[in-house]
Short mmCIF file of C-alpha atoms in Angstrom, two decimals:
data_model
loop_
_atom_site.label_atom_id
_atom_site.label_comp_id
_atom_site.label_asym_id
_atom_site.label_seq_id
_atom_site.Cartn_x
_atom_site.Cartn_y
_atom_site.Cartn_z
CA UNK A 1 -114.94 131.02 -93.11
CA UNK A 2 -116.62 127.78 -92.33
CA UNK A 3 -119.88 127.84 -90.86
CA UNK A 4 -121.72 124.78 -88.83
CA UNK A 5 -125.55 125.92 -87.53
CA UNK A 6 -126.90 123.16 -85.23
CA UNK A 7 -129.38 122.84 -82.94
CA UNK A 8 -129.02 124.36 -79.47
CA UNK A 9 -128.64 122.12 -76.86
CA UNK A 10 -128.67 122.61 -72.79
CA UNK A 11 -124.72 122.22 -72.94
CA UNK A 12 -124.42 125.16 -75.19
CA UNK A 13 -125.90 127.51 -72.43
CA UNK A 14 -122.48 128.78 -70.81
CA UNK A 15 -121.35 129.27 -74.16
CA UNK A 16 -124.49 131.46 -75.18
CA UNK A 17 -123.97 133.42 -71.71
CA UNK A 18 -120.37 134.45 -72.63
CA UNK A 19 -120.55 135.15 -76.26
CA UNK A 20 -124.49 137.21 -75.06
CA UNK A 21 -121.41 139.90 -72.95
CA UNK A 22 -119.68 140.44 -75.91
CA UNK A 23 -122.29 141.70 -78.29
CA UNK A 24 -121.64 144.98 -80.48
CA UNK A 25 -125.50 146.36 -79.35
CA UNK A 26 -127.54 145.03 -76.48
CA UNK A 27 -124.63 143.30 -74.47
CA UNK A 28 -125.41 141.56 -71.05
CA UNK A 29 -122.88 140.20 -69.03
CA UNK A 30 -124.12 137.07 -66.82
CA UNK A 31 -125.21 139.36 -63.93
CA UNK A 32 -127.22 141.50 -65.61
CA UNK A 33 -129.05 138.22 -67.48
CA UNK A 34 -129.64 136.57 -63.94
CA UNK A 35 -130.99 140.29 -62.55
CA UNK A 36 -133.78 139.63 -65.10
CA UNK A 37 -134.30 136.29 -63.98
CA UNK A 38 -132.05 134.65 -67.06
CA UNK A 39 -129.65 132.03 -65.74
CA UNK A 40 -127.70 129.07 -66.68
CA UNK A 41 -130.01 126.62 -64.77
CA UNK A 42 -133.10 128.80 -66.07
CA UNK A 43 -132.19 128.92 -69.84
CA UNK A 44 -130.84 124.91 -69.95
CA UNK A 45 -134.30 123.86 -68.63
CA UNK A 46 -136.45 126.44 -70.92
CA UNK A 47 -134.38 123.99 -73.82
CA UNK A 48 -134.44 120.63 -71.85
CA UNK A 49 -138.46 121.50 -71.31
CA UNK A 50 -138.75 122.41 -75.03
CA UNK A 51 -140.02 125.75 -74.44
CA UNK A 52 -137.24 127.30 -76.21
CA UNK A 53 -136.15 126.49 -79.48
CA UNK A 54 -132.43 127.65 -80.77
CA UNK A 55 -129.47 126.89 -83.16
CA UNK A 56 -126.39 128.13 -82.62
CA UNK A 57 -123.57 128.74 -85.25
CA UNK A 58 -119.45 126.95 -84.78
CA UNK A 59 -116.54 128.59 -86.89
CA UNK A 60 -113.31 127.17 -86.39
CA UNK A 61 -115.10 125.11 -82.93
CA UNK A 62 -116.05 128.68 -81.80
CA UNK A 63 -119.49 129.67 -80.66
CA UNK A 64 -120.03 132.50 -83.36
CA UNK A 65 -123.65 132.70 -82.83
CA UNK A 66 -127.21 131.88 -81.76
CA UNK A 67 -130.76 132.45 -82.02
CA UNK A 68 -133.64 131.41 -79.74
CA UNK A 69 -137.45 131.54 -80.12
CA UNK A 70 -140.02 130.27 -77.61
CA UNK A 71 -141.94 127.46 -78.63
CA UNK A 72 -145.16 128.38 -76.93
CA UNK A 73 -145.35 131.80 -77.87
CA UNK A 74 -143.75 132.49 -81.35
CA UNK A 75 -141.19 135.00 -79.69
CA UNK A 76 -137.52 135.28 -80.93
CA UNK A 77 -135.95 135.50 -77.63
CA UNK A 78 -132.92 136.39 -78.82
CA UNK A 79 -130.29 136.67 -81.77
CA UNK A 80 -126.13 137.38 -80.62
CA UNK A 81 -123.31 137.37 -82.79
CA UNK A 82 -119.45 138.21 -82.52
CA UNK A 83 -119.19 141.62 -83.78
CA UNK A 84 -116.29 140.01 -85.93
CA UNK A 85 -119.07 137.84 -87.75
CA UNK A 86 -121.61 140.44 -88.48
CA UNK A 87 -122.65 141.30 -91.85
CA UNK A 88 -122.28 137.30 -93.27
CA UNK A 89 -125.14 135.86 -92.91
CA UNK A 90 -124.70 134.46 -89.87
CA UNK A 91 -128.16 136.25 -87.93
CA UNK A 92 -129.81 135.85 -90.88
CA UNK A 93 -129.45 131.96 -91.35
CA UNK A 94 -130.16 131.25 -87.00
CA UNK A 95 -133.32 133.20 -87.74
CA UNK A 96 -134.38 131.64 -90.24
CA UNK A 97 -133.71 128.27 -88.52
CA UNK A 98 -135.37 129.18 -85.62
CA UNK A 99 -138.78 130.98 -87.80
CA UNK A 100 -139.12 127.80 -89.76
CA UNK A 101 -139.05 125.34 -86.67
CA UNK A 102 -142.15 127.95 -84.79
CA UNK A 103 -143.73 127.66 -88.82
CA UNK A 104 -143.80 123.78 -88.43
CA UNK A 105 -145.37 124.27 -85.03
CA UNK A 106 -148.34 125.60 -86.90
CA UNK A 107 -147.64 129.23 -86.30
CA UNK A 108 -148.48 132.44 -88.28
CA UNK A 109 -146.91 134.76 -86.55
CA UNK A 110 -143.75 135.79 -84.81
CA UNK A 111 -143.11 138.38 -82.89
CA UNK A 112 -139.41 140.44 -81.25
CA UNK A 113 -138.79 143.42 -78.87
CA UNK A 114 -136.78 145.44 -81.03
CA UNK A 115 -134.57 148.46 -80.59
CA UNK A 116 -136.87 151.41 -82.28
CA UNK A 117 -133.90 153.62 -82.46
CA UNK A 118 -132.90 153.91 -86.28
CA UNK A 119 -129.35 154.21 -85.64
CA UNK A 120 -129.21 150.60 -83.91
CA UNK A 121 -127.80 148.20 -86.61
CA UNK A 122 -131.04 145.21 -85.48
CA UNK A 123 -133.78 148.56 -86.09
CA UNK A 124 -132.50 147.58 -89.92
CA UNK A 125 -131.95 144.31 -90.10
CA UNK A 126 -134.89 142.76 -88.79
CA UNK A 127 -137.19 145.38 -90.94
CA UNK A 128 -135.00 144.64 -94.18
CA UNK A 129 -136.38 141.15 -93.64
CA UNK A 130 -139.47 141.89 -93.50
CA UNK A 131 -140.43 142.06 -89.93
CA UNK A 132 -143.34 145.13 -89.25
CA UNK A 133 -143.63 147.14 -86.62
CA UNK A 134 -147.02 146.65 -84.36
CA UNK A 135 -146.70 150.29 -83.09
CA UNK A 136 -147.17 148.50 -79.17
CA UNK A 137 -143.64 148.53 -76.99
CA UNK A 138 -142.40 145.68 -74.50
CA UNK A 139 -142.06 146.62 -70.74
CA UNK A 140 -138.04 147.18 -71.54
CA UNK A 141 -139.27 149.33 -73.94
CA UNK A 142 -138.33 147.69 -77.24
CA UNK A 143 -140.68 148.03 -80.17
CA UNK A 144 -142.51 145.03 -80.49
CA UNK A 145 -142.05 143.71 -84.16
CA UNK A 146 -144.15 140.95 -86.17
CA UNK A 147 -143.36 138.98 -89.24
CA UNK A 148 -145.63 136.34 -91.14
CA UNK A 149 -143.97 133.28 -92.18
CA UNK A 150 -144.80 131.97 -95.71
#
C-alpha cells in the first residue's frame, strides 16, 4: 500500500468530514459535527487562520486518514482513519507529524481527550505511544491524556 502524507489544506476539509462519519469508533456525521460547532466553514477557517495544523494521508488518491492539532493550546483535536487502514501505522505517523509540528512551536506538553473505556481502540493506542492519564475529564466525558514530546 502506498501512503502519501502531506500538510492539510482548507480544501481537504470536505473529505475530512466525510471520512469522520466512516470511522469505526467515535464516528460523527456532518450533522453531528455541526451540532457541536464543527462545520465546513469553521474548520476551513481554523486552518486558514493557523489555529489548526493537520496532516492527511492518501492511498491511491483516496483520503484514508487525518490528524489535527490546535496551535494555540497544544491539543490533539482529532485523529481519524478509515477502518480498513487501521493497524498499518498510518494513525501513528499522522499523530507524530502533528506532534512534531506542535513541538516546533515550543509546546512541551500536549493533551487530548480519549475514551476511558479500555475496550476502545483509542484507549490502548494512545497509552501504548506514551500518552499518560491526567486524572481529569473534558466536557464530553473523555479522559484527558498528556504527552511530553522529547
